[in-house]
PDB file of C-alpha atoms and ligand atoms in Angstrom:
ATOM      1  CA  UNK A  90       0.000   0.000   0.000  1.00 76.00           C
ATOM      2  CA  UNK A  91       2.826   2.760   0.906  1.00 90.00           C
ATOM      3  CA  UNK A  92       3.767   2.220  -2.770  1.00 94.00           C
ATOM      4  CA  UNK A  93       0.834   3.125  -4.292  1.00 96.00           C
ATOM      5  CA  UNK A  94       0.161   6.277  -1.468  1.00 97.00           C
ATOM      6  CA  UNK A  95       4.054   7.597  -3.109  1.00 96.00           C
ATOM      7  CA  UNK A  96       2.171   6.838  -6.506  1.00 96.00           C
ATOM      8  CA  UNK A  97      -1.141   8.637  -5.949  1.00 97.00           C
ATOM      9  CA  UNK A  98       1.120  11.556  -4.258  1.00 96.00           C
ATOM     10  CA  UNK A  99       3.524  11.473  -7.655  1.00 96.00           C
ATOM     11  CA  UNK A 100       0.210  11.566  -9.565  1.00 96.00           C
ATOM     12  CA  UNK A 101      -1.688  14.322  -7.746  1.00 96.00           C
ATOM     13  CA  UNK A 102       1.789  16.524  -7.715  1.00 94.00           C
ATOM     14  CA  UNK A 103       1.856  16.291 -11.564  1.00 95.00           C
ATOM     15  CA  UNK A 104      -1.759  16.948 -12.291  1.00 95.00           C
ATOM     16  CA  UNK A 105      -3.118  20.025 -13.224  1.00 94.00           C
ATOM     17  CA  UNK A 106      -6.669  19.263 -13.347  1.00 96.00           C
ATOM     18  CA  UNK A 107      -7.940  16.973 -10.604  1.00 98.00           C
ATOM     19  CA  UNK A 108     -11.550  16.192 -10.533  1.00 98.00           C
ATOM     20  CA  UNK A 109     -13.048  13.854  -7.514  1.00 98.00           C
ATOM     21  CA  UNK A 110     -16.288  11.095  -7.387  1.00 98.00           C
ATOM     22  CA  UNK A 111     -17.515  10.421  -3.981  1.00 97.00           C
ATOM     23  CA  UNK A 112     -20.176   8.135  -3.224  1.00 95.00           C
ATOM     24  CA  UNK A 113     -21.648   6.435   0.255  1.00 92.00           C
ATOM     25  CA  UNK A 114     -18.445   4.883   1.317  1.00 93.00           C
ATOM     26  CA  UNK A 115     -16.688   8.349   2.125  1.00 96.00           C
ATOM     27  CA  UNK A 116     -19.337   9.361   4.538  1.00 95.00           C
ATOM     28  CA  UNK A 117     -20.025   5.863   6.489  1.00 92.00           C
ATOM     29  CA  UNK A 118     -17.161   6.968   8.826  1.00 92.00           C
ATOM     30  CA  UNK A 119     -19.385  10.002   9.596  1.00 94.00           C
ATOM     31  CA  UNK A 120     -22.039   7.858  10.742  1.00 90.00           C
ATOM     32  CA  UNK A 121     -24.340   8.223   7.559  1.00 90.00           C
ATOM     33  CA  UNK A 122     -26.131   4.782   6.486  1.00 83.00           C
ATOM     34  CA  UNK A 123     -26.083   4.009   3.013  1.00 79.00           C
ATOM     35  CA  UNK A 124     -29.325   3.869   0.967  1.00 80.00           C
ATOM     36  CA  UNK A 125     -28.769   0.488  -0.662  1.00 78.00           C
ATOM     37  CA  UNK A 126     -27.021  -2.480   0.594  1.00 77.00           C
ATOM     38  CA  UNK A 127     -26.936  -4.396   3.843  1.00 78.00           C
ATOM     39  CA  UNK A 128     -27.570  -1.865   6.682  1.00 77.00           C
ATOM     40  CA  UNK A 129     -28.875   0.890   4.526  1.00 81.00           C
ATOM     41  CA  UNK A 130     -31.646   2.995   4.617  1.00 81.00           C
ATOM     42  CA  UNK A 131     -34.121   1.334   2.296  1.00 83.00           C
ATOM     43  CA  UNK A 132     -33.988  -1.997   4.884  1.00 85.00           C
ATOM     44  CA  UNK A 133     -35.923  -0.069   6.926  1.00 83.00           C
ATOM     45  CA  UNK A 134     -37.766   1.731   4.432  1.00 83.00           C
ATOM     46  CA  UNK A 135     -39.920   1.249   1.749  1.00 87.00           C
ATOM     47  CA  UNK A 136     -38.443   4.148  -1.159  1.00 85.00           C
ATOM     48  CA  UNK A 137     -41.628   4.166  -3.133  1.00 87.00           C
ATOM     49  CA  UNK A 138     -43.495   5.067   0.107  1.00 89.00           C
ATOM     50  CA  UNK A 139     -41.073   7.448   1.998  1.00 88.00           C
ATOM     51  CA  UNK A 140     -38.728   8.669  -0.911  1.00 90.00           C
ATOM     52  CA  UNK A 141     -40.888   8.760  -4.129  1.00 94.00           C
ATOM     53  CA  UNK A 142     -41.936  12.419  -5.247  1.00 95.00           C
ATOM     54  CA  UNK A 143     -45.908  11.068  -5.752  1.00 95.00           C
ATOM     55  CA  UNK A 144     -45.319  10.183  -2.123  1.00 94.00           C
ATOM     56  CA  UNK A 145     -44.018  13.471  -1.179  1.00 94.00           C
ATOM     57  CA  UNK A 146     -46.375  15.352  -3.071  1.00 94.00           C
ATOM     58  CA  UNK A 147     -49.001  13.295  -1.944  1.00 95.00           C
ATOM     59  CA  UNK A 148     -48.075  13.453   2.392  1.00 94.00           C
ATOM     60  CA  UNK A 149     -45.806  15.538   3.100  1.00 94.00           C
ATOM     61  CA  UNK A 150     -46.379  15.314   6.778  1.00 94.00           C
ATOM     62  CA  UNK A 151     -46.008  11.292   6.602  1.00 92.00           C
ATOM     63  CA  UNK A 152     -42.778  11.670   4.636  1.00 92.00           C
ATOM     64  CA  UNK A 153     -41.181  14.138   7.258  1.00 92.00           C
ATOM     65  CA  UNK A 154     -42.628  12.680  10.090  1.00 89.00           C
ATOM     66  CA  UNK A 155     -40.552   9.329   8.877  1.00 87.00           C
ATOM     67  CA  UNK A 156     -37.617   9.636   6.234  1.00 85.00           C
ATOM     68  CA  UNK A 157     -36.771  13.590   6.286  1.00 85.00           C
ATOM     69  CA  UNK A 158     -36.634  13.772  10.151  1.00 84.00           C
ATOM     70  CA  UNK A 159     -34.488  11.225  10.499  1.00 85.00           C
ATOM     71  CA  UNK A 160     -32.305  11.987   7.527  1.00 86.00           C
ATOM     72  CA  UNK A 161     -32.389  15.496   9.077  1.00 86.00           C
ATOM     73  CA  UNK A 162     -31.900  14.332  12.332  1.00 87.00           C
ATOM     74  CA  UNK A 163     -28.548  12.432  10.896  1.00 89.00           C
ATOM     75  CA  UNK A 164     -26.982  15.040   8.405  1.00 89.00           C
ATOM     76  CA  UNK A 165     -27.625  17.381  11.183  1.00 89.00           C
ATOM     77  CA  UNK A 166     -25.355  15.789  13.754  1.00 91.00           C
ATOM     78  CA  UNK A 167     -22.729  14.287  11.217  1.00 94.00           C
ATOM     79  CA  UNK A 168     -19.268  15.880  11.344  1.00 96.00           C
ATOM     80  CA  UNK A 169     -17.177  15.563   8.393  1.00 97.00           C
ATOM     81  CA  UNK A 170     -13.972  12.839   8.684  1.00 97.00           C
ATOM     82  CA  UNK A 171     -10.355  12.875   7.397  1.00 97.00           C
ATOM     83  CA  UNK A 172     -11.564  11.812   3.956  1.00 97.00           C
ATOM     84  CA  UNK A 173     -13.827  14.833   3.660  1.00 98.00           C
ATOM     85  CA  UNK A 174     -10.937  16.766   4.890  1.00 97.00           C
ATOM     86  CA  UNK A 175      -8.742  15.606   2.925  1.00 97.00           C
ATOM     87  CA  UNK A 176     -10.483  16.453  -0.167  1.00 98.00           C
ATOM     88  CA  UNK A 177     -11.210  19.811   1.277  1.00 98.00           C
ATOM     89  CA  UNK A 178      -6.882  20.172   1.907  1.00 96.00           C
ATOM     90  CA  UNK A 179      -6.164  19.014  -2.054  1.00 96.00           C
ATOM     91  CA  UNK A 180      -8.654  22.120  -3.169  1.00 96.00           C
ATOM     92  CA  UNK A 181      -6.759  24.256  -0.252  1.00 95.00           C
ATOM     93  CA  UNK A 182      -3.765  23.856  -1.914  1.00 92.00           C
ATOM     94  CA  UNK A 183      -5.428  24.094  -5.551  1.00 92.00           C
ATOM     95  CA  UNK A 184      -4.919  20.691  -6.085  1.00 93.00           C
ATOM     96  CA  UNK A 185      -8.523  19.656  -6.389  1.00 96.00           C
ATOM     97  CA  UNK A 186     -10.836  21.684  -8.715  1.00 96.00           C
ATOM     98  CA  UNK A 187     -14.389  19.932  -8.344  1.00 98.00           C
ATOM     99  CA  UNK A 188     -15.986  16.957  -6.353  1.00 98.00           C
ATOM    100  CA  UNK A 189     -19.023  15.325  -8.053  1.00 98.00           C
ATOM    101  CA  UNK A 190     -21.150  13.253  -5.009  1.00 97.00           C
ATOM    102  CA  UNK A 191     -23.573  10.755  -5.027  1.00 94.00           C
ATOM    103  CA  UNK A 192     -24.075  12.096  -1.290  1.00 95.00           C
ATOM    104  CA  UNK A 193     -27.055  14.340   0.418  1.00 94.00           C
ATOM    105  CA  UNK A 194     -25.121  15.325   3.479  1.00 94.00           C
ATOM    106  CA  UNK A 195     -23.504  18.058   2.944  1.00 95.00           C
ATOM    107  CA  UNK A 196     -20.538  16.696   4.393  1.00 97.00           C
ATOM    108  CA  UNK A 197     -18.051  18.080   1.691  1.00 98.00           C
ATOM    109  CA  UNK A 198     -19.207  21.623   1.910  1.00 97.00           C
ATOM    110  CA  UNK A 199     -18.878  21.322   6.302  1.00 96.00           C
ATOM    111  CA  UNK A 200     -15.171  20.270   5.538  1.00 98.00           C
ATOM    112  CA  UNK A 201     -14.626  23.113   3.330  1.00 98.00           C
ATOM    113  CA  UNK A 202     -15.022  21.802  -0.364  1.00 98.00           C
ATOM    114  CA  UNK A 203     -16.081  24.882  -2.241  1.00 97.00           C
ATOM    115  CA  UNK A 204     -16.767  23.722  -6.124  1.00 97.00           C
ATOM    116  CA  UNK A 205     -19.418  20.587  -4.916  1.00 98.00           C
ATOM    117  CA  UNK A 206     -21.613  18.669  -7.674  1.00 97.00           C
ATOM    118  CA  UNK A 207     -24.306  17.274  -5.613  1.00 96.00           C
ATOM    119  CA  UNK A 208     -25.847  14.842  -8.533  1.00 92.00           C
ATOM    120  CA  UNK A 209     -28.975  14.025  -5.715  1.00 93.00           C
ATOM    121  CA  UNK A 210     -29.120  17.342  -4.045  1.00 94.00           C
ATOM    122  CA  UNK A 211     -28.717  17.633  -0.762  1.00 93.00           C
ATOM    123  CA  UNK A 212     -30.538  16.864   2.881  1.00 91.00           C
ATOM    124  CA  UNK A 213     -29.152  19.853   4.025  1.00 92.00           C
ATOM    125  CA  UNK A 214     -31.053  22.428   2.677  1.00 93.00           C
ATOM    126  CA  UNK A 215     -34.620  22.580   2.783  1.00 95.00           C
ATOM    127  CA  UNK A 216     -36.826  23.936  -0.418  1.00 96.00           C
ATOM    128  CA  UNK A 217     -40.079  25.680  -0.506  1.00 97.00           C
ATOM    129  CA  UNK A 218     -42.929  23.847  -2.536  1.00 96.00           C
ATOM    130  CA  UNK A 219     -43.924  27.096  -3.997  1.00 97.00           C
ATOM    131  CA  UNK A 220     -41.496  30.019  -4.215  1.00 98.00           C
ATOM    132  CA  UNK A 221     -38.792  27.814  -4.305  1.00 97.00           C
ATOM    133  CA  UNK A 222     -36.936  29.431  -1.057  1.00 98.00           C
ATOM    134  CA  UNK A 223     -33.857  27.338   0.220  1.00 97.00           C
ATOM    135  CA  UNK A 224     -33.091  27.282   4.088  1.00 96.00           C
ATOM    136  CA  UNK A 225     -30.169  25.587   5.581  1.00 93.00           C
ATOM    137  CA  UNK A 226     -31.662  22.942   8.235  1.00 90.00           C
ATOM    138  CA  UNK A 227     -30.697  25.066  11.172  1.00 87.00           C
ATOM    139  CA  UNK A 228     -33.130  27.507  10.490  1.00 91.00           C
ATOM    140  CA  UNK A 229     -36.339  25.396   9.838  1.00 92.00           C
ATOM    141  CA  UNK A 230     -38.766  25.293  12.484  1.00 87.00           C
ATOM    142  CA  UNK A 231     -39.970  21.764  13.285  1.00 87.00           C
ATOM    143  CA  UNK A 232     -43.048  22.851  15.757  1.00 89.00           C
ATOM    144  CA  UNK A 233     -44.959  21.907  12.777  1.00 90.00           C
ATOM    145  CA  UNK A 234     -44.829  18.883  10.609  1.00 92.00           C
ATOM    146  CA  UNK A 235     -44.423  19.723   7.643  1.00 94.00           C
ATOM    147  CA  UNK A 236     -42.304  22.707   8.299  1.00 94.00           C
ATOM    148  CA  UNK A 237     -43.547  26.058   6.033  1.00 96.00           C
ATOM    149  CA  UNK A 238     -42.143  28.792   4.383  1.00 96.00           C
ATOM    150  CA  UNK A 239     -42.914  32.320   5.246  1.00 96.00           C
ATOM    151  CA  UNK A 240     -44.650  31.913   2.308  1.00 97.00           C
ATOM    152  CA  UNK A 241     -46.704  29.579   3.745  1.00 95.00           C
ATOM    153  CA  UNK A 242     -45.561  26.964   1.471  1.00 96.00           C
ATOM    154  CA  UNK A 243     -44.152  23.144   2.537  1.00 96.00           C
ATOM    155  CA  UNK A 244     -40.706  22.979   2.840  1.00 96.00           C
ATOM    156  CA  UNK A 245     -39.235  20.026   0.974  1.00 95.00           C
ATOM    157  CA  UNK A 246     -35.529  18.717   1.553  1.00 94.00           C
ATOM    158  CA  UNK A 247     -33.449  20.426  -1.423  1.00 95.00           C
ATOM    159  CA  UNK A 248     -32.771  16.681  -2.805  1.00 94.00           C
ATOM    160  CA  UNK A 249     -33.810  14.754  -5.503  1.00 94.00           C
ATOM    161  CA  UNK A 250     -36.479  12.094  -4.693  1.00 94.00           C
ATOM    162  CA  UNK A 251     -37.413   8.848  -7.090  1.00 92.00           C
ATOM    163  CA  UNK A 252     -39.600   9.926  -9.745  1.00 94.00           C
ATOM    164  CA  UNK A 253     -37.409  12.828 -10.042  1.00 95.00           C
ATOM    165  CA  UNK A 254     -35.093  14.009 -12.758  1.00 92.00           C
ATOM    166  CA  UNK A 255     -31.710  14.703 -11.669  1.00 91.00           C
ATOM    167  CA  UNK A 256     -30.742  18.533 -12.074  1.00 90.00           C
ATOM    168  CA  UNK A 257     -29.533  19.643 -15.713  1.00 92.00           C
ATOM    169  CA  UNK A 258     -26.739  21.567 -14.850  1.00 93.00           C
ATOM    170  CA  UNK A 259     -25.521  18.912 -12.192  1.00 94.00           C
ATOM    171  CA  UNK A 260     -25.341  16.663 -15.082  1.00 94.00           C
ATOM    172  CA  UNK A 261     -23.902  18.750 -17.319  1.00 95.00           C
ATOM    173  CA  UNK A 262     -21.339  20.362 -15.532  1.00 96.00           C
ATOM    174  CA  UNK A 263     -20.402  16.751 -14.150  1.00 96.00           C
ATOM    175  CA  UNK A 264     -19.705  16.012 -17.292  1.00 96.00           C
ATOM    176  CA  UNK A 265     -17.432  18.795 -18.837  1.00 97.00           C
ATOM    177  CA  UNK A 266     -15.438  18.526 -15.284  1.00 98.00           C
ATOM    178  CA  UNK A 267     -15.171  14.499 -15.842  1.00 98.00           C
ATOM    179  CA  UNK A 268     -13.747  15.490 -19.428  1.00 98.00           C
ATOM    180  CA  UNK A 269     -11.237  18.113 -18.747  1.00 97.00           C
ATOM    181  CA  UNK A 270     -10.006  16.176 -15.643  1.00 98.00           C
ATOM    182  CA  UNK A 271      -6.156  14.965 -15.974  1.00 97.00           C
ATOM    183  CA  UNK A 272      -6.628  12.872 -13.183  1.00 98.00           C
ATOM    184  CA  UNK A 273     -10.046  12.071 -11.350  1.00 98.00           C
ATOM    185  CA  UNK A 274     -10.275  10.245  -7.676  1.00 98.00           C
ATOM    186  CA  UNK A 275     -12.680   7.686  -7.019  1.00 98.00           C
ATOM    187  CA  UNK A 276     -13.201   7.769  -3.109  1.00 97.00           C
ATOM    188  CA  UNK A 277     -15.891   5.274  -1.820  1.00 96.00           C
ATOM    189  CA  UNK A 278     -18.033   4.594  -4.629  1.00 94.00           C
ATOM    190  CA  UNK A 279     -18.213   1.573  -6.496  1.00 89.00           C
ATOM    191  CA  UNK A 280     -19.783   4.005  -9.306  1.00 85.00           C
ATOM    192  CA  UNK A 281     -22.451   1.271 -10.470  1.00 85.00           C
ATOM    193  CA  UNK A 282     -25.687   3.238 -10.351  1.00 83.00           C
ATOM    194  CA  UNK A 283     -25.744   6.320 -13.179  1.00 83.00           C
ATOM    195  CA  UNK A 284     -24.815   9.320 -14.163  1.00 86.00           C
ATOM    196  CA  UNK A 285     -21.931   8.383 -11.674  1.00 89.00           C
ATOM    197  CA  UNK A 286     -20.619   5.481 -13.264  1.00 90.00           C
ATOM    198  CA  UNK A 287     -20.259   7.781 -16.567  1.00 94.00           C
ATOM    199  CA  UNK A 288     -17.816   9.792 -14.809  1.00 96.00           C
ATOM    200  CA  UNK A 289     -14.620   7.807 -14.590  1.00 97.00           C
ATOM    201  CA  UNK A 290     -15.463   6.647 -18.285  1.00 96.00           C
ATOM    202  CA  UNK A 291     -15.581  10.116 -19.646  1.00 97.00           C
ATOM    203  CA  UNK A 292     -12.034  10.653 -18.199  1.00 97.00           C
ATOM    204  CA  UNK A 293     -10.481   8.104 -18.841  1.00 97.00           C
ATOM    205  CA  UNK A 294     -11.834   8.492 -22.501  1.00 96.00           C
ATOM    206  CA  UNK A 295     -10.562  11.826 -22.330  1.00 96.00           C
ATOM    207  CA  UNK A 296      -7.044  10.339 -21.061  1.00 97.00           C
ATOM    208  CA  UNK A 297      -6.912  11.291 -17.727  1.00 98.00           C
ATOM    209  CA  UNK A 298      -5.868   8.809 -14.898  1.00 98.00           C
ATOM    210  CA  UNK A 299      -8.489   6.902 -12.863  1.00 98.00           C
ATOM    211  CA  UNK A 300      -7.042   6.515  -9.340  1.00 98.00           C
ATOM    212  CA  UNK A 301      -9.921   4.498  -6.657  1.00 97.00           C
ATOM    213  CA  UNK A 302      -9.523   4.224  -3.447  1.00 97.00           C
ATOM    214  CA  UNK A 303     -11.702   1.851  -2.265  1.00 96.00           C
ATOM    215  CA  UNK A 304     -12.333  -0.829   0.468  1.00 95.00           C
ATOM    216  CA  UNK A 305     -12.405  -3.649  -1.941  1.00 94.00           C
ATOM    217  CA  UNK A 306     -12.415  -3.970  -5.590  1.00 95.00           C
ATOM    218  CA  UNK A 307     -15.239  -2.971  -8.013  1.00 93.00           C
ATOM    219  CA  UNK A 308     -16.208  -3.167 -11.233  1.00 92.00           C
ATOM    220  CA  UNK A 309     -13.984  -0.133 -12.196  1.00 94.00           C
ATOM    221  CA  UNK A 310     -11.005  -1.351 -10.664  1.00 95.00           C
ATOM    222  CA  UNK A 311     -10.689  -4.041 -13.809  1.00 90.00           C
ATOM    223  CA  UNK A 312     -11.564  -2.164 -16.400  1.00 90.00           C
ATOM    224  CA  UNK A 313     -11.449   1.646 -15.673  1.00 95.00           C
ATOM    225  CA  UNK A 314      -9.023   2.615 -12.623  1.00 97.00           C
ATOM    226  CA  UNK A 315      -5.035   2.682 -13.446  1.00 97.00           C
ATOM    227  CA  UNK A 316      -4.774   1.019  -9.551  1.00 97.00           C
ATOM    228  CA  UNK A 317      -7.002   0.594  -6.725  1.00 97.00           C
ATOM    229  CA  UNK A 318      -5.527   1.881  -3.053  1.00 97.00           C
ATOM    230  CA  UNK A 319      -7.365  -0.351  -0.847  1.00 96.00           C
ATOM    231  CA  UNK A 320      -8.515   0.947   2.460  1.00 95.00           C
ATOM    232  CA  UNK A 321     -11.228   3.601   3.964  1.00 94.00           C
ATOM    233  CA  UNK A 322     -10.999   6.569   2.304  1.00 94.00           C
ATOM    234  CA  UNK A 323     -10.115   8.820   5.561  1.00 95.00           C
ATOM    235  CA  UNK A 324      -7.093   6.560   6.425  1.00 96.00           C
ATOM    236  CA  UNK A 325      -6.048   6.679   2.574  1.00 97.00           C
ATOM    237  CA  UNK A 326      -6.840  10.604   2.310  1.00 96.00           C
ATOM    238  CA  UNK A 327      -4.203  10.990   5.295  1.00 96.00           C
ATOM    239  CA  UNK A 328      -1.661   9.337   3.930  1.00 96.00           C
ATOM    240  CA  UNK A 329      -1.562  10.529   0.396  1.00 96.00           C
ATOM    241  CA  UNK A 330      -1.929  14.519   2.066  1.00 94.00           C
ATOM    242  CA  UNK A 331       0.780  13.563   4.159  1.00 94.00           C
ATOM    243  CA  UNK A 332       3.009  11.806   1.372  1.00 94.00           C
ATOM    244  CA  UNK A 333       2.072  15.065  -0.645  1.00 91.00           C
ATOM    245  CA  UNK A 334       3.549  17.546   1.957  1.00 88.00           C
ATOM    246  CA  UNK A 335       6.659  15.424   2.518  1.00 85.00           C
ATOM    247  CA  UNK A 336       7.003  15.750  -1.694  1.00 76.00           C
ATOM    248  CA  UNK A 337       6.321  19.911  -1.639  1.00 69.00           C
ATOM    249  CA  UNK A 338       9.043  20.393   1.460  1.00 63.00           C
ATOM    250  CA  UNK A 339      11.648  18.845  -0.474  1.00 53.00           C
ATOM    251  CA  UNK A 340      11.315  20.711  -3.236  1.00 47.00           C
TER     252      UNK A 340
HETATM  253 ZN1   ZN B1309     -42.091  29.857   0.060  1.00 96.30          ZN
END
């Protein structure tokens, strides 16, 4: 592994255009379930009841009252970890240009990530039904289920539900940064459900290298990644920033 930490270092200190895909597997060591897979959200829940936009638009109150409170409830006390962070240090140091996330949490804008892609939105943020007014969670009033607007419109979470299209320019401008990338991270996603899985495609197509860091191998670590550092993405984060700082001293 410390060979391919020097590598990713070497990599990210001769790249001029780094471009990062995060999915679930950065945030679990934040304490935020995954949707799919063993443990995730949609055990518990049924997505065409709690997380469909006909559901939504039909009760509100029953889908606060079960998934957005609790998804509230969790992106409100999550903290960001050392692979948030770490992401957050490479833009710092104008290393990292854009992050493109699967995630809702908002986790990647609390560490300090500036130029964030959120394909799904965001749990964050809450959206009025009718004018459209965002508010960041902290200032929505939960003495009433569903919370309202001054408007007097629902407030919605600022994410996309099923049944939803996902945002135009999020998709587009996921896109042009995939393409113009020179080198694009993969940090805890095994990219498999789209538009994400497009992403290391377009730049590799576009020549740039594919470096994952994963916790096991996926189906891009065959056929799309150059190599695959193995490990969670915090521990691996640390050790390539640190690798990267030993590199700029002795220069
Ligand atoms: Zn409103």
């Amino acid at each position: 592994m410390n060979e391919l930490i020097k590598r990713a270092a070497k990599d990210l200190a001769a790249a001029g255009n780094v471009v990062a895909l995060t999915g679930a597997g950065i945030s679990i060591e934040s304490g935020i379930p995954p949707f799919r897979g063993k443990g995730g959200l949609w055990e518990r829940f049924d997505p065409m009841e709690y997380a469909h936009i006909d559901a939504l638009m039909r009760d509100p109150a029953k889908v606060w009252k079960v998934l957005v409170k609790e998804m509230k409830e969790i992106v409100d006390q999550a903290e960001p970890n050392d692979g948030h962070k770490g992401l957050a240090k490479l833009e710092a140091r104008d290393k990292l240009k854009t992050i493109i996330t699967q995630n809702v949490d908002g986790l990647h804008q609390a560490a300090g990530s500036t130029d964030v892609i959120e394909y799904h939105g965001t749990f964050a943020w809450q959206r009025c039904m009718d004018c459209g007014k965002k508010y960041e969670n902290r200032e929505v009033d939960l003495s009433e289920i569903p919370p309202r607007c001054n408007c007097g419109g629902i407030l919605r979470p600022d994410a996309v539900f099923f049944g939803e299209m996902i945002p135009q320019d999020a998709m587009w401008r996921s896109r042009q940064a995939a393409s113009d990338c020179d080198l694009m991270l993969v940090v805890g996603t095994s990219a498999v459900v789209q538009p994400a899985a497009l992403m290391p495609v377009y730049a590799k197509e576009s020549g740039a290298k594919v470096v994952e860091i994963n916790p096991e191998k996926t189906p891009l670590t065959r056929e799309i990644s150059d190599y695959l550092i193995m490990g969670a993405g915090g521990d691996v984060m640390n050790r390539i920033i640190l690798e990267l700082e030993l590199k700029t001293d002795n220069i």
